[in-house]
PDB file of C-alpha atoms in Angstrom:
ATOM      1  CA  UNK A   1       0.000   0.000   0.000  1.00 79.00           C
ATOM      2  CA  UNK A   2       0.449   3.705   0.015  1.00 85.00           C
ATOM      3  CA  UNK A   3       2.826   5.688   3.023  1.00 89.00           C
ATOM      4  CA  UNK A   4       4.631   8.495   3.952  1.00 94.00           C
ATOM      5  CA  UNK A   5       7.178   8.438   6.442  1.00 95.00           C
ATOM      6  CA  UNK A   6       8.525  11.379   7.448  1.00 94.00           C
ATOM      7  CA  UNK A   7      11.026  12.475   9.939  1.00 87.00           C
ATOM      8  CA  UNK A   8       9.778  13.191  13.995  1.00 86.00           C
ATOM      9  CA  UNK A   9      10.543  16.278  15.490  1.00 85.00           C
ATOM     10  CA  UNK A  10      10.493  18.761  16.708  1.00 95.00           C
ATOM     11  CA  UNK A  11      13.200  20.610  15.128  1.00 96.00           C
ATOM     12  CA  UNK A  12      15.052  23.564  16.589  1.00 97.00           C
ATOM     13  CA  UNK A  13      17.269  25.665  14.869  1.00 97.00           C
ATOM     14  CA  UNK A  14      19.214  28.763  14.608  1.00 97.00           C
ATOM     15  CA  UNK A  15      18.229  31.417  12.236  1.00 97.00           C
ATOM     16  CA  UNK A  16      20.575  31.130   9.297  1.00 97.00           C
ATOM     17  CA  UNK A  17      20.819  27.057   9.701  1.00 98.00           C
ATOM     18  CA  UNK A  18      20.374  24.415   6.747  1.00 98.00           C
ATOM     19  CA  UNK A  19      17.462  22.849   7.383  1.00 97.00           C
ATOM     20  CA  UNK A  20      16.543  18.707   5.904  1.00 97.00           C
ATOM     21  CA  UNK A  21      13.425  17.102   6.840  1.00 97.00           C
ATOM     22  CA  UNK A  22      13.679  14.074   5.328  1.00 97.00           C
ATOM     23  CA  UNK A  23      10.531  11.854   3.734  1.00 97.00           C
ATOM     24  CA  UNK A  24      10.270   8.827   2.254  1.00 97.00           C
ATOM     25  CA  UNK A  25       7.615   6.823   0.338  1.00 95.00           C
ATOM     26  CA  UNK A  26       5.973   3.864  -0.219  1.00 93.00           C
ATOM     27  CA  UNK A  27       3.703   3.750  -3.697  1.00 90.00           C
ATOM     28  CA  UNK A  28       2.508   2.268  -6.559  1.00 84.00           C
ATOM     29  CA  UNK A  29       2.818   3.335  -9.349  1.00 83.00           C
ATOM     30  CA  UNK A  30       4.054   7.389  -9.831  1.00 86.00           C
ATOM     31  CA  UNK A  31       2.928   9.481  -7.096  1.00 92.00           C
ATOM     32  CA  UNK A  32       2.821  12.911  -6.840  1.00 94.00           C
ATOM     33  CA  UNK A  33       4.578  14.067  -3.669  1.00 96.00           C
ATOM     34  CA  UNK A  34       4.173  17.386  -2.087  1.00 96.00           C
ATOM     35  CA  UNK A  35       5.532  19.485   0.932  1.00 98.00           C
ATOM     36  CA  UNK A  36       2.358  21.360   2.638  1.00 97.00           C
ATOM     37  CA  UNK A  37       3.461  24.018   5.559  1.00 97.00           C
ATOM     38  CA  UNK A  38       0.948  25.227   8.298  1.00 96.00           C
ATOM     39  CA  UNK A  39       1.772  28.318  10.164  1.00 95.00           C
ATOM     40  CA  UNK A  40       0.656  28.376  13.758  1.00 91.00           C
ATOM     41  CA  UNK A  41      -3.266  28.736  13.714  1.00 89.00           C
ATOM     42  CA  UNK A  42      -3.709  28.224  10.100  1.00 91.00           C
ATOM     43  CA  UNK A  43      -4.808  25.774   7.706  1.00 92.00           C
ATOM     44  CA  UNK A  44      -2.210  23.995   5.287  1.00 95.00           C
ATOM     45  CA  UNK A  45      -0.913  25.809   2.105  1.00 95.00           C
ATOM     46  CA  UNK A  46       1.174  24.422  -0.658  1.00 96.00           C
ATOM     47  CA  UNK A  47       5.053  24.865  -0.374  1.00 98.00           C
ATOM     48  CA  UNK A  48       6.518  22.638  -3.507  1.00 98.00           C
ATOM     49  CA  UNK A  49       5.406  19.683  -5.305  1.00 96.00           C
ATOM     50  CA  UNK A  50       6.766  17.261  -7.913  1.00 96.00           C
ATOM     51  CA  UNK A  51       4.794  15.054 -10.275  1.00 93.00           C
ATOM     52  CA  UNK A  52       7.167  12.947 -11.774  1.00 92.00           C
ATOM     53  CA  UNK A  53      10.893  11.333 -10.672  1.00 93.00           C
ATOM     54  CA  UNK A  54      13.687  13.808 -10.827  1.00 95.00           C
ATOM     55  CA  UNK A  55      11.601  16.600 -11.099  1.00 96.00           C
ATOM     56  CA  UNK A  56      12.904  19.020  -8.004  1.00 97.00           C
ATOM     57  CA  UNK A  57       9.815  21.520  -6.198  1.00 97.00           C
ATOM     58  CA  UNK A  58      11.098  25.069  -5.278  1.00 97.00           C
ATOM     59  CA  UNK A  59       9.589  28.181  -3.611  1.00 97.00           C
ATOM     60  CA  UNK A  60      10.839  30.782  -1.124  1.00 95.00           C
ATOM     61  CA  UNK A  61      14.547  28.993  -0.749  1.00 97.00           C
ATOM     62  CA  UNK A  62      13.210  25.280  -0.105  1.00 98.00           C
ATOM     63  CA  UNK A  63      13.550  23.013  -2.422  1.00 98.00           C
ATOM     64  CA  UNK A  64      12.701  19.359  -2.741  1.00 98.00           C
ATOM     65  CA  UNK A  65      13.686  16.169  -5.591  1.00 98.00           C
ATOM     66  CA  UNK A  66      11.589  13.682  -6.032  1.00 97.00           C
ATOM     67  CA  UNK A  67      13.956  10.369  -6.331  1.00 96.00           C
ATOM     68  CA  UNK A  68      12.659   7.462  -7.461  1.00 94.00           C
ATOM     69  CA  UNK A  69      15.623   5.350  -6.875  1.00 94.00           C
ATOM     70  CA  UNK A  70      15.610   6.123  -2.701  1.00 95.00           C
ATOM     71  CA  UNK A  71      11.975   6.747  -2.326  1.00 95.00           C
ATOM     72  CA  UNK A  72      12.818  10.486  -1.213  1.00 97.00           C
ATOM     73  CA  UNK A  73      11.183  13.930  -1.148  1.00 98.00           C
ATOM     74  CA  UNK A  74      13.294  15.377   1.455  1.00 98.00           C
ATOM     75  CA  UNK A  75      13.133  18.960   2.330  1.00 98.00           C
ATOM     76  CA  UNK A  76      15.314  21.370   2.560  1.00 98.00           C
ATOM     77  CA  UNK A  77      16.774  25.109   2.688  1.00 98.00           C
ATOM     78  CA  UNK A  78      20.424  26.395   2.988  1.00 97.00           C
ATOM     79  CA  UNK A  79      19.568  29.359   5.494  1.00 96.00           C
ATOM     80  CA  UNK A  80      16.360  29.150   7.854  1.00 98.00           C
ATOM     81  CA  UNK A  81      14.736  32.305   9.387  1.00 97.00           C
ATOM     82  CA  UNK A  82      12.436  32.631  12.242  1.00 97.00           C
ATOM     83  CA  UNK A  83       9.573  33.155  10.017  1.00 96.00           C
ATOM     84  CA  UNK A  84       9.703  29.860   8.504  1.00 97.00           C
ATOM     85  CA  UNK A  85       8.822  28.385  11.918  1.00 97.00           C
ATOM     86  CA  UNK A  86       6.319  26.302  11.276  1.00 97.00           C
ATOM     87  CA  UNK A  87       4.501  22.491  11.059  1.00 96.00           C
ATOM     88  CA  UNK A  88       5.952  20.700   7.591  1.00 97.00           C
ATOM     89  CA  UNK A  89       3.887  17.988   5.766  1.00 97.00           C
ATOM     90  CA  UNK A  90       5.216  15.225   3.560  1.00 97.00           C
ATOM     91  CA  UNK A  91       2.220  14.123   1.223  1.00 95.00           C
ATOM     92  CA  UNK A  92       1.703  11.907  -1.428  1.00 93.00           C
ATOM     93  CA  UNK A  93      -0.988  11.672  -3.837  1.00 90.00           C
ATOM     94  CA  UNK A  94      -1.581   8.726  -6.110  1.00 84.00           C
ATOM     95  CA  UNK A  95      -1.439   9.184 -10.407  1.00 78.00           C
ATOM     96  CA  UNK A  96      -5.291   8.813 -10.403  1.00 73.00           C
ATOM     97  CA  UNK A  97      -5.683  11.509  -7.511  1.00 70.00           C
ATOM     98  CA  UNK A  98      -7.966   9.798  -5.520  1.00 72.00           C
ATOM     99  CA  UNK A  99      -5.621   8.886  -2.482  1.00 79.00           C
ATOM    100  CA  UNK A 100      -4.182  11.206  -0.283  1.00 83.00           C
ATOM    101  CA  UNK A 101      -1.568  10.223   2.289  1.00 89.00           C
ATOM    102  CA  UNK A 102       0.111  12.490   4.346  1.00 92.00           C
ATOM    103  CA  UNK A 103       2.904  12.195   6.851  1.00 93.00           C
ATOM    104  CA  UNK A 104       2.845  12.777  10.660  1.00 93.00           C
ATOM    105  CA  UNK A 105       4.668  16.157  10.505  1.00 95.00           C
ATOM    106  CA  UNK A 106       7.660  17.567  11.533  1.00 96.00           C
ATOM    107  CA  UNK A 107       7.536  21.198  13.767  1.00 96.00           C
ATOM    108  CA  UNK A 108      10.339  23.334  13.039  1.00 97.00           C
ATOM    109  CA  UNK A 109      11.302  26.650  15.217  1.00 97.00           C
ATOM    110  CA  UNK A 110      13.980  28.442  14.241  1.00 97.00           C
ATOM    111  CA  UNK A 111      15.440  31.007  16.847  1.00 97.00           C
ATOM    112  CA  UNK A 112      16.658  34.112  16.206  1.00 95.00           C
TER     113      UNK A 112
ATOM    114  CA  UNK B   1     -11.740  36.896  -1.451  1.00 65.00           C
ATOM    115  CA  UNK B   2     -11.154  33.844   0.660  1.00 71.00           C
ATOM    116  CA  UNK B   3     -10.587  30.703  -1.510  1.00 93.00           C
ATOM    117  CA  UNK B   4     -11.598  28.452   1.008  1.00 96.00           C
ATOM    118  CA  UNK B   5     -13.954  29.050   4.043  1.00 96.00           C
ATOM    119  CA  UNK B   6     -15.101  27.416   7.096  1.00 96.00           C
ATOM    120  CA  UNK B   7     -18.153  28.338   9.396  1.00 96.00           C
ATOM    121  CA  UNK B   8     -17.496  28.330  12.395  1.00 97.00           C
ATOM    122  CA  UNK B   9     -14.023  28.607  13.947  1.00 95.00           C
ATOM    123  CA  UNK B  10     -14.614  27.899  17.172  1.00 97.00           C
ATOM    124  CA  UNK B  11     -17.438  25.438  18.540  1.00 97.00           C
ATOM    125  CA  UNK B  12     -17.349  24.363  21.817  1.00 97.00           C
ATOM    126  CA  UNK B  13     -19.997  21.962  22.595  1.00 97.00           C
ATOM    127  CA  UNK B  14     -21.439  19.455  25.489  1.00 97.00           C
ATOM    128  CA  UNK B  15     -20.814  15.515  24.337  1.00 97.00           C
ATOM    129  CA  UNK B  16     -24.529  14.140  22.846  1.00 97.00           C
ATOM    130  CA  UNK B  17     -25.053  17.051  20.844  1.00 97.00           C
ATOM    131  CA  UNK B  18     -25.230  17.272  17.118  1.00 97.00           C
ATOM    132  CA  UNK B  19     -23.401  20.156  15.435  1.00 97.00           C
ATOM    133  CA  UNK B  20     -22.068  20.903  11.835  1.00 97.00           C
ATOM    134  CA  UNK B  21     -19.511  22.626  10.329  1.00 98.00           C
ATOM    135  CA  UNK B  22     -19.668  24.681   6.558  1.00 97.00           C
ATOM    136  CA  UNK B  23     -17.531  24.783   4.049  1.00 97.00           C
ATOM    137  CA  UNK B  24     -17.596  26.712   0.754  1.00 97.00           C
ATOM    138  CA  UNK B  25     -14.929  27.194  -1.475  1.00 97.00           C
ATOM    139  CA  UNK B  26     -14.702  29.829  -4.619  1.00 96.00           C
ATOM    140  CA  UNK B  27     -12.039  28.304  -6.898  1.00 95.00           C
ATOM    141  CA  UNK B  28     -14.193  26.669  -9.000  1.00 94.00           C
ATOM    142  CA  UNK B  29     -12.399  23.395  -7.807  1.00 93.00           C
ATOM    143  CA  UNK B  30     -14.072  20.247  -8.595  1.00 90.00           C
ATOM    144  CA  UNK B  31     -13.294  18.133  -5.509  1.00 91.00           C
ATOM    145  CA  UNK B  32     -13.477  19.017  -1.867  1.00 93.00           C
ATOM    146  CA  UNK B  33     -12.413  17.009   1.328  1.00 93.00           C
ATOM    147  CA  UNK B  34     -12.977  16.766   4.901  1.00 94.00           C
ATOM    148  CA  UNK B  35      -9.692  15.970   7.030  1.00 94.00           C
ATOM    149  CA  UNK B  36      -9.262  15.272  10.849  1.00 95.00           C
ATOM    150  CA  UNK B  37      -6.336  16.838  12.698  1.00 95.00           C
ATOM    151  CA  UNK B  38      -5.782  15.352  16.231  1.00 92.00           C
ATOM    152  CA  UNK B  39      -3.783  17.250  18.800  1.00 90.00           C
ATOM    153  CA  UNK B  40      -0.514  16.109  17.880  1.00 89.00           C
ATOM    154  CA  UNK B  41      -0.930  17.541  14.060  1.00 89.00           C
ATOM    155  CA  UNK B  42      -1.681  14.121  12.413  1.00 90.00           C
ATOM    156  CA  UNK B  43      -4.039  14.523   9.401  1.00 91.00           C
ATOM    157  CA  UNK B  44      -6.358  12.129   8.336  1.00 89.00           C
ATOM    158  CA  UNK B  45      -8.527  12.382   5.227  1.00 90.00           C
ATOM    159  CA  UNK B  46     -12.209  11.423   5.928  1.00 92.00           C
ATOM    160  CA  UNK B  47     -14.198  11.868   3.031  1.00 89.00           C
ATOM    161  CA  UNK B  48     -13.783  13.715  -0.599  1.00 89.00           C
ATOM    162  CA  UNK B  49     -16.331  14.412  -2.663  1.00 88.00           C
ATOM    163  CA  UNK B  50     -16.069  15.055  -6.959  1.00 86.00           C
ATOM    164  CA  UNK B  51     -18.777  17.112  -8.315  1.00 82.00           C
ATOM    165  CA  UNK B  52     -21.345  16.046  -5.372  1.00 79.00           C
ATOM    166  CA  UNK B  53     -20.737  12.618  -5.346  1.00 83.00           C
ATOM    167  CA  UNK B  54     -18.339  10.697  -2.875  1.00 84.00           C
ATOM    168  CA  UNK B  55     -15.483   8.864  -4.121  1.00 80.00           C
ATOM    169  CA  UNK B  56     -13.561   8.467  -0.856  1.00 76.00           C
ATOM    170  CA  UNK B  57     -15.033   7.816   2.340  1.00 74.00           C
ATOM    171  CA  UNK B  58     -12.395   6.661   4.842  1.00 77.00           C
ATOM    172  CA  UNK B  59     -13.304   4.203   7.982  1.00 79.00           C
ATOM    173  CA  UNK B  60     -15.012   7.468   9.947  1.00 88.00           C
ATOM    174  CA  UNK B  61     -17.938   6.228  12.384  1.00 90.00           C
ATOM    175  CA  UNK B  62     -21.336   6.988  11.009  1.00 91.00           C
ATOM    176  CA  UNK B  63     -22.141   9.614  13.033  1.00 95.00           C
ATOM    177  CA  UNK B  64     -20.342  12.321  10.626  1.00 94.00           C
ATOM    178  CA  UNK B  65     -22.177  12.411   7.730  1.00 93.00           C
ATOM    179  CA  UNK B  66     -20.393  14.581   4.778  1.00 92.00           C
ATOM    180  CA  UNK B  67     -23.534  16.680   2.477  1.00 92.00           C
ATOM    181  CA  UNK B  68     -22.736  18.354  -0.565  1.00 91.00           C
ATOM    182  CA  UNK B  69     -25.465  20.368  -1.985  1.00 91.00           C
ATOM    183  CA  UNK B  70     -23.393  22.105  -4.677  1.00 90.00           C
ATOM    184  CA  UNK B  71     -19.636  21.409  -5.693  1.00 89.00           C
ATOM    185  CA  UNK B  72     -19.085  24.800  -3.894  1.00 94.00           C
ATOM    186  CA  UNK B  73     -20.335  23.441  -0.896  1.00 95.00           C
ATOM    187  CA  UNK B  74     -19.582  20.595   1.182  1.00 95.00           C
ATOM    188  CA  UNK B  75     -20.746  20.535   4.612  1.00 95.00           C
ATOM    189  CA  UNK B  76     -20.179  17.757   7.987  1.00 96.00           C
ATOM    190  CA  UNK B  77     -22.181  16.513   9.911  1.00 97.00           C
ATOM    191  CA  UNK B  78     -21.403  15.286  13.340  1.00 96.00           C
ATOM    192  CA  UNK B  79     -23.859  13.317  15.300  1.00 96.00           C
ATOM    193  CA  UNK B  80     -23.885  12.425  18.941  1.00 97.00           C
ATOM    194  CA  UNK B  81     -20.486  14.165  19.659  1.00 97.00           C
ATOM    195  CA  UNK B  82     -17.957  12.190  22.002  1.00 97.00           C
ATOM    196  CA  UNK B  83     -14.906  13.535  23.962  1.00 96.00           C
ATOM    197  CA  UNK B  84     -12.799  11.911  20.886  1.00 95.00           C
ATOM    198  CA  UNK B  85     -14.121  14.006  18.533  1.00 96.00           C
ATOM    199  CA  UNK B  86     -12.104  16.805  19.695  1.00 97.00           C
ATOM    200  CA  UNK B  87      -9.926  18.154  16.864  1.00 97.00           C
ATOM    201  CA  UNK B  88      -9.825  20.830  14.267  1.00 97.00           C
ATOM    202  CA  UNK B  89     -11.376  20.031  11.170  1.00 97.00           C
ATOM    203  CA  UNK B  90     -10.169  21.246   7.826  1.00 97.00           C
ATOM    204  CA  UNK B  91     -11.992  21.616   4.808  1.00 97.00           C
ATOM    205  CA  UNK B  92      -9.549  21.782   1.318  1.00 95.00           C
ATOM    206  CA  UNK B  93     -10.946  21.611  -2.556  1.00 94.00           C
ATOM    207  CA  UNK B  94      -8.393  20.795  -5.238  1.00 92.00           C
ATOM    208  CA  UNK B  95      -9.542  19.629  -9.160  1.00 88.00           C
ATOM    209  CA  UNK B  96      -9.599  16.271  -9.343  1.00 80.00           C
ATOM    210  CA  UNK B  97      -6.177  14.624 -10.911  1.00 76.00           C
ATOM    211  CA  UNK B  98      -2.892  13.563 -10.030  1.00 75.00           C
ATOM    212  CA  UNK B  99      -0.840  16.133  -9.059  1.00 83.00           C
ATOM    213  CA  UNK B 100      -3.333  18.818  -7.896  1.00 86.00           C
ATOM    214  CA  UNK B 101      -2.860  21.353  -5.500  1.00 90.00           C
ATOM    215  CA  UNK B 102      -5.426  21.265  -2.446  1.00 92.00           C
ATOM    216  CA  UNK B 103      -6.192  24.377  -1.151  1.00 94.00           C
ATOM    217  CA  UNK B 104      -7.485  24.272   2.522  1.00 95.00           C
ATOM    218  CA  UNK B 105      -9.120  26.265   4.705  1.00 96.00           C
ATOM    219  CA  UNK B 106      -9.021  27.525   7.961  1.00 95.00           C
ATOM    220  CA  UNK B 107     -10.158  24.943  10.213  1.00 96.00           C
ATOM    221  CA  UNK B 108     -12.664  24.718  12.597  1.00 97.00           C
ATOM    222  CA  UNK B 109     -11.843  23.779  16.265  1.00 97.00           C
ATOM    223  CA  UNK B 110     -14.154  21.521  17.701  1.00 97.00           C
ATOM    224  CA  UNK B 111     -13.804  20.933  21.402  1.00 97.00           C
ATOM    225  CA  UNK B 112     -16.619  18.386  22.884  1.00 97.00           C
ATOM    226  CA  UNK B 113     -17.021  18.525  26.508  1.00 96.00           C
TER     227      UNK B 113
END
């Protein structure tokens, strides 16, 4: 069947810090996989996606490849600021669309 | 404009009772969902609906009942409430394919007492 595992936290790091969360996947067939962030007191909004192997997700200095070989969508950014504190999601949505799996989360502060 | 809204965002409420929570979204999307966040952030889908119709309904007792009168809409119902039902509920709306975005809302905090 369909997972995500993703790594626990919670994370703590200083501002300015490279930041990995690392996911990995079970599937079959060619997922999509996604990174979702939630700020504290909001719903989940879309940080990067990929829809097919090798393709690598980007937005506001994260960036994530999707790698077939390893299973991996791992997350990451070379210099964290406080304002990216927040809850990360690993996700993964199968070709069809119709199944949704998401991972357990990984909370990430970042002090100044 | 709000994309994706949830009425209301707060409900506090004694165990027994029945309540229900609104959703509307303005994307034009054709797919909407219910998910289930428990206090420790996990999500869980519980139902999606395509154009009005279900096409996934996870194992969720049957005392939430998902309506959708329009695909704008899709509302939850929650009968009896128990102390388990405790969460925030999110309501997102995507189109329907692989590789969609879902856009979510708000969430509604439930608290049963």
């Amino acid at each position: 069947g369909n997972s995500v595992t993703q790594m626990e936290g919670p994370v703590t790091l200083s501002e300015e810090a490279f930041l990995t969360i690392n996911c990995t996947y079970t599937a079959t067939g060619y997922p999509s996989l996604f990174w979702y962030v939630q700020y504290p007191g909001e719903g989940l909004q879309l940080l990067l996606k990929a829809t097919k192997a090798d393709d690598k997700g980007s937005n506001k200095g994260f960036e994530a490849t999707y790698r077939k070989e390893t299973t991996s969508f791992h997350l990451e950014k070379g210099s964290v600021q406080v304002s990216d504190s927040a809850v990360y999601f690993c996700a993964l949505q199968s070709r069809t669309g119709n199944q949704f799996y998401f991972g357990t989360g990984t909370s990430l502060t970042v002090i100044p | 404009d709000t994309a994706v809204s949830q009425t209301p965002k707060y409900l506090v409420t004694q165990m027994g009772n029945d309540k229900s929570i609104k959703c509307e979204q303005n994307l034009g999307h054709d797919t909407m969902y219910w998910y289930k966040q428990d206090s420790k952030k996990f999500l869980k889908i519980m139902f999606s609906y395509n154009n009005k119709e279900l096409i996934i309904n996870e194992t969720v007792p049957n005392r939430f009942s998902p309506k959708s009168p329009d695909k704008a809409h899709l509302n939850l119902h929650i009968n009896s409430l128990e102390l388990g039902d405790s969460a925030v509920y999110f309501c997102a709306s995507s189109q329907l394919g692989g590789g969609e975005t879902q856009y979510f809302g708000p969430g509604t905090r439930l608290l049963v007492l």
